[in-house]
PDB file of C-alpha atoms in Angstrom:
ATOM      1  CA  MET W 187       2.933   3.126 -23.568  1.00 46.00           C
ATOM      2  CA  ALA W 188       6.828   3.464 -25.560  1.00 53.00           C
ATOM      3  CA  ASN W 189       7.072   6.847 -27.180  1.00 56.00           C
ATOM      4  CA  GLN W 190       8.265   7.527 -30.654  1.00 58.00           C
ATOM      5  CA  GLN W 191      11.715   8.358 -29.752  1.00 57.00           C
ATOM      6  CA  GLU W 192      11.897   4.434 -27.967  1.00 58.00           C
ATOM      7  CA  ILE W 193      10.147   2.569 -30.841  1.00 62.00           C
ATOM      8  CA  LYS W 194      12.990   3.990 -33.131  1.00 67.00           C
ATOM      9  CA  TYR W 195      15.563   1.901 -31.285  1.00 69.00           C
ATOM     10  CA  LEU W 196      13.852  -1.161 -31.765  1.00 72.00           C
ATOM     11  CA  VAL W 197      15.446  -4.172 -33.038  1.00 75.00           C
ATOM     12  CA  PRO W 198      12.856  -5.954 -35.675  1.00 79.00           C
ATOM     13  CA  GLY W 199      14.280  -9.310 -36.029  1.00 79.00           C
ATOM     14  CA  LEU W 200      14.329  -9.500 -31.810  1.00 81.00           C
ATOM     15  CA  GLU W 201      10.698  -8.323 -31.550  1.00 83.00           C
ATOM     16  CA  ARG W 202       9.578 -11.048 -34.367  1.00 84.00           C
ATOM     17  CA  GLY W 203      11.185 -13.764 -32.199  1.00 84.00           C
ATOM     18  CA  LEU W 204       9.756 -12.861 -28.914  1.00 85.00           C
ATOM     19  CA  GLN W 205       6.601 -12.033 -30.717  1.00 84.00           C
ATOM     20  CA  LEU W 206       7.039 -15.947 -31.857  1.00 85.00           C
ATOM     21  CA  LEU W 207       7.916 -17.521 -28.764  1.00 87.00           C
ATOM     22  CA  LEU W 208       4.977 -15.441 -26.756  1.00 85.00           C
ATOM     23  CA  ALA W 209       2.465 -17.358 -29.504  1.00 86.00           C
ATOM     24  CA  PHE W 210       3.349 -20.631 -26.913  1.00 85.00           C
ATOM     25  CA  GLY W 211       1.239 -20.941 -24.051  1.00 72.00           C
ATOM     26  CA  GLY W 212      -1.132 -23.026 -21.732  1.00 60.00           C
ATOM     27  CA  GLN W 213      -2.922 -23.831 -24.662  1.00 70.00           C
ATOM     28  CA  HIS W 214      -0.470 -23.985 -27.543  1.00 76.00           C
ATOM     29  CA  ARG W 215       2.185 -25.807 -26.252  1.00 81.00           C
ATOM     30  CA  GLU W 216       3.152 -27.583 -29.540  1.00 88.00           C
ATOM     31  CA  LEU W 217       2.224 -25.799 -32.931  1.00 89.00           C
ATOM     32  CA  THR W 218       3.316 -26.658 -36.399  1.00 90.00           C
ATOM     33  CA  PHE W 219       4.366 -24.213 -38.587  1.00 91.00           C
ATOM     34  CA  ALA W 220       1.272 -23.176 -40.413  1.00 90.00           C
ATOM     35  CA  GLU W 221      -0.573 -22.412 -36.961  1.00 89.00           C
ATOM     36  CA  LEU W 222       2.244 -20.895 -35.638  1.00 89.00           C
ATOM     37  CA  HIS W 223       2.311 -18.636 -39.218  1.00 88.00           C
ATOM     38  CA  ARG W 224      -1.548 -18.061 -38.122  1.00 87.00           C
ATOM     39  CA  LEU W 225      -1.238 -16.642 -34.652  1.00 86.00           C
ATOM     40  CA  VAL W 226       1.841 -13.966 -35.791  1.00 87.00           C
ATOM     41  CA  ASP W 227       1.762 -10.948 -37.663  1.00 83.00           C
ATOM     42  CA  MET W 228       4.584 -11.259 -40.079  1.00 87.00           C
ATOM     43  CA  PRO W 229       5.324 -12.289 -43.669  1.00 90.00           C
ATOM     44  CA  LYS W 230       5.448 -16.141 -43.765  1.00 90.00           C
ATOM     45  CA  ALA W 231       8.973 -16.211 -45.075  1.00 91.00           C
ATOM     46  CA  THR W 232      10.130 -14.037 -41.959  1.00 90.00           C
ATOM     47  CA  ALA W 233       8.136 -16.545 -39.554  1.00 90.00           C
ATOM     48  CA  TYR W 234      10.565 -19.127 -41.403  1.00 92.00           C
ATOM     49  CA  ARG W 235      13.652 -17.452 -40.950  1.00 91.00           C
ATOM     50  CA  VAL W 236      12.512 -16.691 -37.236  1.00 91.00           C
ATOM     51  CA  VAL W 237      11.552 -20.250 -36.410  1.00 91.00           C
ATOM     52  CA  GLN W 238      14.524 -21.890 -37.783  1.00 92.00           C
ATOM     53  CA  THR W 239      16.818 -19.028 -35.948  1.00 91.00           C
ATOM     54  CA  LEU W 240      15.093 -20.141 -32.743  1.00 90.00           C
ATOM     55  CA  GLU W 241      15.663 -23.540 -33.027  1.00 91.00           C
ATOM     56  CA  TYR W 242      18.998 -23.473 -33.934  1.00 90.00           C
ATOM     57  CA  MET W 243      19.551 -21.676 -31.210  1.00 90.00           C
ATOM     58  CA  GLY W 244      17.947 -23.528 -28.544  1.00 89.00           C
ATOM     59  CA  PHE W 245      14.744 -21.586 -27.864  1.00 88.00           C
ATOM     60  CA  LEU W 246      12.739 -24.023 -30.174  1.00 92.00           C
ATOM     61  CA  GLN W 247      12.763 -27.638 -30.509  1.00 91.00           C
ATOM     62  CA  ARG W 248      11.031 -29.710 -33.615  1.00 91.00           C
ATOM     63  CA  ASN W 249       9.451 -32.749 -33.110  1.00 90.00           C
ATOM     64  CA  PRO W 250      10.121 -34.521 -36.174  1.00 88.00           C
ATOM     65  CA  ARG W 251       7.465 -37.069 -35.870  1.00 89.00           C
ATOM     66  CA  THR W 252       4.812 -34.464 -35.855  1.00 90.00           C
ATOM     67  CA  SER W 253       6.252 -31.765 -37.075  1.00 88.00           C
ATOM     68  CA  THR W 254       5.312 -29.815 -34.533  1.00 92.00           C
ATOM     69  CA  PHE W 255       7.416 -27.201 -32.535  1.00 91.00           C
ATOM     70  CA  ALA W 256       7.286 -26.859 -28.922  1.00 89.00           C
ATOM     71  CA  LEU W 257       9.661 -24.215 -26.253  1.00 87.00           C
ATOM     72  CA  GLY W 258      13.448 -25.728 -25.959  1.00 85.00           C
ATOM     73  CA  MET W 259      15.394 -25.900 -23.248  1.00 81.00           C
ATOM     74  CA  ASN W 260      16.946 -22.274 -23.352  1.00 82.00           C
ATOM     75  CA  VAL W 261      13.645 -20.690 -22.590  1.00 80.00           C
ATOM     76  CA  LEU W 262      13.584 -23.514 -19.894  1.00 70.00           C
ATOM     77  CA  ARG W 263      16.997 -22.831 -18.558  1.00 70.00           C
ATOM     78  CA  LEU W 264      16.315 -18.630 -18.273  1.00 69.00           C
ATOM     79  CA  GLY W 265      13.059 -19.372 -16.230  1.00 64.00           C
ATOM     80  CA  PHE W 266      14.426 -21.888 -14.122  1.00 57.00           C
ATOM     81  CA  GLU W 267      17.738 -19.168 -13.802  1.00 57.00           C
ATOM     82  CA  TYR W 268      15.148 -16.662 -12.654  1.00 59.00           C
ATOM     83  CA  ILE W 269      13.585 -18.562 -10.206  1.00 54.00           C
ATOM     84  CA  ALA W 270      16.722 -19.681  -8.806  1.00 55.00           C
ATOM     85  CA  SER W 271      16.953 -16.136  -8.148  1.00 55.00           C
ATOM     86  CA  LEU W 272      13.837 -16.329  -5.931  1.00 58.00           C
ATOM     87  CA  ASP W 273      15.394 -18.441  -3.493  1.00 77.00           C
ATOM     88  CA  VAL W 274      16.596 -15.367  -1.287  1.00 88.00           C
ATOM     89  CA  ALA W 275      12.734 -14.855  -0.512  1.00 88.00           C
ATOM     90  CA  GLN W 276      12.484 -18.559   0.610  1.00 86.00           C
ATOM     91  CA  VAL W 277      15.238 -18.880   2.632  1.00 89.00           C
ATOM     92  CA  GLY W 278      14.977 -15.002   4.268  1.00 92.00           C
ATOM     93  CA  GLN W 279      10.685 -15.766   5.083  1.00 92.00           C
ATOM     94  CA  PRO W 280      11.525 -17.516   8.857  1.00 93.00           C
ATOM     95  CA  VAL W 281      15.164 -15.173   9.156  1.00 95.00           C
ATOM     96  CA  ILE W 282      12.808 -12.076   8.912  1.00 95.00           C
ATOM     97  CA  GLU W 283       9.721 -13.776  10.966  1.00 95.00           C
ATOM     98  CA  GLN W 284      12.762 -13.774  13.632  1.00 95.00           C
ATOM     99  CA  LEU W 285      14.221 -10.435  13.065  1.00 95.00           C
ATOM    100  CA  ARG W 286      10.348  -9.452  13.306  1.00 93.00           C
ATOM    101  CA  ASP W 287      10.163 -11.092  16.583  1.00 93.00           C
ATOM    102  CA  SER W 288      13.526 -10.159  18.392  1.00 93.00           C
ATOM    103  CA  SER W 289      13.227  -6.671  16.912  1.00 92.00           C
ATOM    104  CA  GLU W 290       9.251  -5.954  17.447  1.00 91.00           C
ATOM    105  CA  CYS W 291       9.289  -3.967  14.146  1.00 91.00           C
ATOM    106  CA  SER W 292       8.378  -5.181  10.791  1.00 91.00           C
ATOM    107  CA  SER W 293      10.870  -6.685   8.578  1.00 94.00           C
ATOM    108  CA  HIS W 294      10.647  -6.989   5.233  1.00 93.00           C
ATOM    109  CA  LEU W 295      13.143  -8.028   1.904  1.00 95.00           C
ATOM    110  CA  ALA W 296      13.694  -6.904  -1.464  1.00 94.00           C
ATOM    111  CA  ILE W 297      15.902  -6.723  -4.237  1.00 94.00           C
ATOM    112  CA  ARG W 298      16.487  -4.668  -7.438  1.00 93.00           C
ATOM    113  CA  ASP W 299      14.405  -4.659 -10.643  1.00 90.00           C
ATOM    114  CA  GLY W 300      16.458  -1.942 -12.818  1.00 91.00           C
ATOM    115  CA  ARG W 301      15.394   1.499 -10.914  1.00 90.00           C
ATOM    116  CA  ASP W 302      12.818  -0.160  -8.769  1.00 91.00           C
ATOM    117  CA  ILE W 303      12.727  -2.224  -5.362  1.00 92.00           C
ATOM    118  CA  ILE W 304      10.150  -5.071  -5.401  1.00 92.00           C
ATOM    119  CA  TYR W 305       9.415  -6.594  -2.250  1.00 92.00           C
ATOM    120  CA  ILE W 306       9.694 -10.253  -2.278  1.00 91.00           C
ATOM    121  CA  ALA W 307       9.143 -10.922   1.448  1.00 91.00           C
ATOM    122  CA  ARG W 308       7.351  -9.179   4.324  1.00 90.00           C
ATOM    123  CA  VAL W 309       6.144  -9.666   7.741  1.00 91.00           C
ATOM    124  CA  SER W 310       4.996  -7.084  10.147  1.00 88.00           C
ATOM    125  CA  ALA W 311       4.909  -6.483  14.316  1.00 85.00           C
ATOM    126  CA  ALA W 312       2.136  -6.532  16.118  1.00 78.00           C
ATOM    127  CA  GLY W 313      -0.424  -4.013  16.584  1.00 71.00           C
ATOM    128  CA  SER W 314       1.974  -2.257  13.920  1.00 69.00           C
ATOM    129  CA  ARG W 315      -0.152   0.892  12.309  1.00 65.00           C
ATOM    130  CA  ILE W 316       2.520   1.462   9.550  1.00 63.00           C
ATOM    131  CA  ASN W 317       1.058   1.009   6.336  1.00 59.00           C
ATOM    132  CA  GLN W 318       2.583  -1.891   5.246  1.00 68.00           C
ATOM    133  CA  VAL W 319       3.336  -2.428   1.372  1.00 77.00           C
ATOM    134  CA  SER W 320       2.648  -5.846  -0.472  1.00 81.00           C
ATOM    135  CA  ILE W 321       4.694  -8.284  -1.774  1.00 87.00           C
ATOM    136  CA  GLY W 322       5.690  -7.233  -5.549  1.00 86.00           C
ATOM    137  CA  THR W 323       5.579  -3.621  -4.613  1.00 87.00           C
ATOM    138  CA  ARG W 324       7.733  -1.514  -6.839  1.00 89.00           C
ATOM    139  CA  LEU W 325       9.102   1.734  -5.403  1.00 90.00           C
ATOM    140  CA  PRO W 326      11.960   4.274  -7.305  1.00 90.00           C
ATOM    141  CA  ALA W 327      15.151   2.822  -6.024  1.00 91.00           C
ATOM    142  CA  HIS W 328      16.232   6.011  -5.547  1.00 89.00           C
ATOM    143  CA  CYS W 329      13.659   7.342  -3.350  1.00 87.00           C
ATOM    144  CA  THR W 330      13.982   4.460  -0.436  1.00 89.00           C
ATOM    145  CA  SER W 331      16.531   3.634   1.333  1.00 92.00           C
ATOM    146  CA  LEU W 332      16.697   0.114   0.663  1.00 94.00           C
ATOM    147  CA  GLY W 333      17.207   1.024  -3.016  1.00 94.00           C
ATOM    148  CA  ARG W 334      20.203   2.704  -1.727  1.00 94.00           C
ATOM    149  CA  MET W 335      21.834   0.118  -0.539  1.00 96.00           C
ATOM    150  CA  LEU W 336      20.758  -2.201  -3.281  1.00 97.00           C
ATOM    151  CA  LEU W 337      22.336   0.320  -5.668  1.00 97.00           C
ATOM    152  CA  THR W 338      25.845  -0.046  -3.746  1.00 96.00           C
ATOM    153  CA  ASP W 339      26.310  -3.259  -5.877  1.00 95.00           C
ATOM    154  CA  VAL W 340      26.345  -0.879  -9.503  1.00 95.00           C
ATOM    155  CA  THR W 341      29.746   0.511 -10.966  1.00 95.00           C
ATOM    156  CA  ARG W 342      29.406   4.447 -12.396  1.00 96.00           C
ATOM    157  CA  ALA W 343      28.602   2.914 -15.621  1.00 95.00           C
ATOM    158  CA  GLU W 344      25.764   0.953 -15.021  1.00 95.00           C
ATOM    159  CA  PHE W 345      24.494   3.650 -12.535  1.00 95.00           C
ATOM    160  CA  GLU W 346      24.719   6.535 -15.366  1.00 94.00           C
ATOM    161  CA  GLN W 347      22.675   3.921 -17.645  1.00 93.00           C
ATOM    162  CA  LEU W 348      20.230   3.347 -14.927  1.00 92.00           C
ATOM    163  CA  PHE W 349      19.730   7.412 -14.518  1.00 91.00           C
ATOM    164  CA  PRO W 350      20.533   8.692 -17.487  1.00 91.00           C
ATOM    165  CA  GLN W 351      19.727  12.363 -16.682  1.00 89.00           C
ATOM    166  CA  GLU W 352      21.293  14.986 -14.250  1.00 89.00           C
ATOM    167  CA  ARG W 353      17.571  15.366 -12.479  1.00 88.00           C
ATOM    168  CA  LEU W 354      16.279  12.220 -10.807  1.00 84.00           C
ATOM    169  CA  PRO W 355      12.872  10.848 -12.224  1.00 80.00           C
ATOM    170  CA  GLY W 356       9.837  12.125 -10.574  1.00 70.00           C
ATOM    171  CA  ASN W 357       9.629  15.990  -9.125  1.00 56.00           C
ATOM    172  CA  ALA W 358       7.635  15.144  -5.301  1.00 53.00           C
ATOM    173  CA  PRO W 359       9.038  18.091  -2.817  1.00 50.00           C
ATOM    174  CA  ASP W 360      11.735  17.147  -0.420  1.00 58.00           C
ATOM    175  CA  ARG W 361      12.478  14.383  -2.383  1.00 67.00           C
ATOM    176  CA  LEU W 362      16.088  13.697  -3.708  1.00 74.00           C
ATOM    177  CA  ASP W 363      16.549  15.004  -7.035  1.00 79.00           C
ATOM    178  CA  ASN W 364      20.114  15.163  -8.275  1.00 86.00           C
ATOM    179  CA  ARG W 365      21.819  11.951 -10.213  1.00 90.00           C
ATOM    180  CA  GLU W 366      25.437  12.539  -8.481  1.00 93.00           C
ATOM    181  CA  THR W 367      23.937  13.701  -4.843  1.00 92.00           C
ATOM    182  CA  LEU W 368      22.592  10.071  -4.961  1.00 93.00           C
ATOM    183  CA  TRP W 369      25.807   8.396  -6.151  1.00 95.00           C
ATOM    184  CA  GLN W 370      27.771  10.156  -3.504  1.00 95.00           C
ATOM    185  CA  MET W 371      25.250   8.667  -0.455  1.00 93.00           C
ATOM    186  CA  VAL W 372      25.246   5.175  -2.258  1.00 95.00           C
ATOM    187  CA  GLN W 373      29.006   5.373  -2.068  1.00 96.00           C
ATOM    188  CA  GLN W 374      28.982   6.128   1.341  1.00 96.00           C
ATOM    189  CA  ASP W 375      26.165   3.618   1.967  1.00 95.00           C
ATOM    190  CA  LYS W 376      28.821   0.955   0.739  1.00 96.00           C
ATOM    191  CA  ALA W 377      31.614   1.728   2.762  1.00 97.00           C
ATOM    192  CA  ARG W 378      29.026   2.053   5.823  1.00 96.00           C
ATOM    193  CA  GLY W 379      27.828  -0.912   5.019  1.00 96.00           C
ATOM    194  CA  TYR W 380      24.327  -0.030   5.823  1.00 96.00           C
ATOM    195  CA  VAL W 381      21.683   2.667   5.479  1.00 94.00           C
ATOM    196  CA  ILE W 382      20.129   4.165   8.299  1.00 91.00           C
ATOM    197  CA  GLY W 383      17.210   6.192   6.828  1.00 85.00           C
ATOM    198  CA  GLU W 384      15.253   8.453   9.040  1.00 74.00           C
ATOM    199  CA  SER W 385      12.106   9.869   7.059  1.00 65.00           C
ATOM    200  CA  PHE W 386      14.188   9.575   3.948  1.00 65.00           C
ATOM    201  CA  PHE W 387      11.259   8.089   2.286  1.00 59.00           C
ATOM    202  CA  ARG W 388       8.030   8.872   4.668  1.00 67.00           C
ATOM    203  CA  HIS W 389       7.876  11.409   6.814  1.00 68.00           C
ATOM    204  CA  GLY W 390       8.038   9.867  10.419  1.00 69.00           C
ATOM    205  CA  ILE W 391       9.036   6.436   9.482  1.00 80.00           C
ATOM    206  CA  SER W 392      12.449   5.203   9.760  1.00 86.00           C
ATOM    207  CA  SER W 393      14.584   2.214   8.442  1.00 91.00           C
ATOM    208  CA  ILE W 394      17.885  -0.083   8.763  1.00 94.00           C
ATOM    209  CA  VAL W 395      18.681  -2.010   5.942  1.00 96.00           C
ATOM    210  CA  TYR W 396      21.668  -4.253   5.595  1.00 97.00           C
ATOM    211  CA  PRO W 397      22.643  -6.208   2.162  1.00 97.00           C
ATOM    212  CA  VAL W 398      22.375  -9.514   1.652  1.00 96.00           C
ATOM    213  CA  PHE W 399      25.014 -10.728  -0.667  1.00 94.00           C
ATOM    214  CA  ASN W 400      24.813 -13.854  -2.920  1.00 89.00           C
ATOM    215  CA  ARG W 401      27.824 -16.896  -3.610  1.00 86.00           C
ATOM    216  CA  SER W 402      30.059 -14.298  -5.860  1.00 88.00           C
ATOM    217  CA  GLY W 403      29.921 -11.512  -3.308  1.00 92.00           C
ATOM    218  CA  GLY W 404      27.193  -9.353  -5.035  1.00 93.00           C
ATOM    219  CA  VAL W 405      24.173  -7.893  -3.434  1.00 95.00           C
ATOM    220  CA  ALA W 406      21.247 -10.235  -4.308  1.00 93.00           C
ATOM    221  CA  ALA W 407      18.645  -8.332  -2.055  1.00 95.00           C
ATOM    222  CA  VAL W 408      18.153  -6.166   1.461  1.00 97.00           C
ATOM    223  CA  VAL W 409      16.861  -6.693   4.594  1.00 97.00           C
ATOM    224  CA  SER W 410      15.271  -4.004   6.724  1.00 95.00           C
ATOM    225  CA  ILE W 411      13.312  -2.913   9.419  1.00 93.00           C
ATOM    226  CA  LEU W 412      10.498  -0.544   9.822  1.00 89.00           C
ATOM    227  CA  VAL W 413      11.079   2.005  13.004  1.00 86.00           C
ATOM    228  CA  PRO W 414       7.919   3.919  13.577  1.00 80.00           C
ATOM    229  CA  SER W 415       9.694   7.029  14.636  1.00 76.00           C
ATOM    230  CA  GLY W 416      11.239   9.627  12.702  1.00 69.00           C
ATOM    231  CA  GLU W 417      15.001   8.993  14.265  1.00 75.00           C
ATOM    232  CA  VAL W 418      16.030   5.790  15.256  1.00 84.00           C
ATOM    233  CA  PRO W 419      15.745   5.787  19.215  1.00 83.00           C
ATOM    234  CA  HIS W 420      19.521   6.078  20.076  1.00 87.00           C
ATOM    235  CA  SER W 421      19.153   3.465  23.180  1.00 89.00           C
ATOM    236  CA  ALA W 422      17.589   0.820  20.867  1.00 88.00           C
ATOM    237  CA  ARG W 423      20.042   1.932  17.829  1.00 91.00           C
ATOM    238  CA  GLU W 424      22.707  -0.382  18.412  1.00 94.00           C
ATOM    239  CA  ARG W 425      21.288  -3.162  19.413  1.00 94.00           C
ATOM    240  CA  LEU W 426      18.407  -3.014  16.141  1.00 94.00           C
ATOM    241  CA  GLN W 427      21.184  -2.308  13.976  1.00 95.00           C
ATOM    242  CA  ASN W 428      22.993  -5.299  14.988  1.00 96.00           C
ATOM    243  CA  GLU W 429      19.833  -7.758  14.540  1.00 96.00           C
ATOM    244  CA  VAL W 430      19.468  -6.710  11.235  1.00 96.00           C
ATOM    245  CA  ARG W 431      22.988  -7.187  10.219  1.00 96.00           C
ATOM    246  CA  LEU W 432      22.721 -10.889  11.825  1.00 95.00           C
ATOM    247  CA  ALA W 433      19.614 -11.681  10.066  1.00 96.00           C
ATOM    248  CA  ALA W 434      21.541 -10.263   6.353  1.00 96.00           C
ATOM    249  CA  ASP W 435      24.293 -12.335   7.315  1.00 94.00           C
ATOM    250  CA  LYS W 436      22.010 -15.603   7.989  1.00 93.00           C
ATOM    251  CA  ILE W 437      20.463 -14.918   4.631  1.00 93.00           C
ATOM    252  CA  SER W 438      23.938 -14.636   2.743  1.00 92.00           C
ATOM    253  CA  GLY W 439      24.888 -17.720   4.523  1.00 89.00           C
ATOM    254  CA  LEU W 440      22.300 -19.563   3.467  1.00 87.00           C
ATOM    255  CA  LEU W 441      22.695 -18.403  -0.257  1.00 86.00           C
ATOM    256  CA  GLY W 442      26.164 -20.186   0.138  1.00 84.00           C
ATOM    257  CA  TYR W 443      28.191 -16.578   1.089  1.00 85.00           C
ATOM    258  CA  LEU W 444      31.451 -16.476   3.083  1.00 76.00           C
ATOM    259  CA  SER W 445      32.324 -13.965   4.253  1.00 68.00           C
ATOM    260  CA  LYS W 446      36.022 -12.190   4.716  1.00 53.00           C
ATOM    261  CA  ALA W 447      35.772 -12.572   8.275  1.00 48.00           C
ATOM    262  CA  SER W 448      35.121 -16.744   8.017  1.00 46.00           C
TER     263      SER W 448
END
């Protein structure tokens, strides 16, 4: 629930426009203005102005023959662009399966949504006893090695918008809670180009994380493996790093990214 401080900053016109768009669904693909007005809680004159605005902007389209409204192309375009952003899961799934087989470690793909990371693909190692996350699981970005790598793509201004307080959210013991410390860690991760988190999120579990880049060079996702050890064994560290890096490079290439080296 939004608190009163948050509610006072809402934009009424935007809220009404979105409320009206949400009236459309599987059972209401086309609606007359009268039907729309019955479904939304706003004065008739206000609803009329909102409909006119949405039609002008292409979010609604009018059928002159039936005098009904339907969702316009701009709504579809927003949806298609979001779906296109999920291509990383489609192209990445077989790659992280290969990574799982070569590393013998559980492998994951994750993206960032605001201050959270979202797991969009995962494969478990044979006989793994690590409690696996499921696809769609959200975790705080500042608490995880994957989140730190995903945050390397934000500017300082964007970072401070995400974390406006000096103290980071959450108060779990032994958890990173200082914004400036996190920023410095993220800058070090960015310069290094990868993250090795040893018992960073969960005691006794390590991870190796590399970024996946999109066509424009932005961080689209991260690839990681989970190593069931408090530290990554030094005898296997270089090999495992190389396998995760190659997997990330392969997915980046499939997304159209051309590295400086290539």
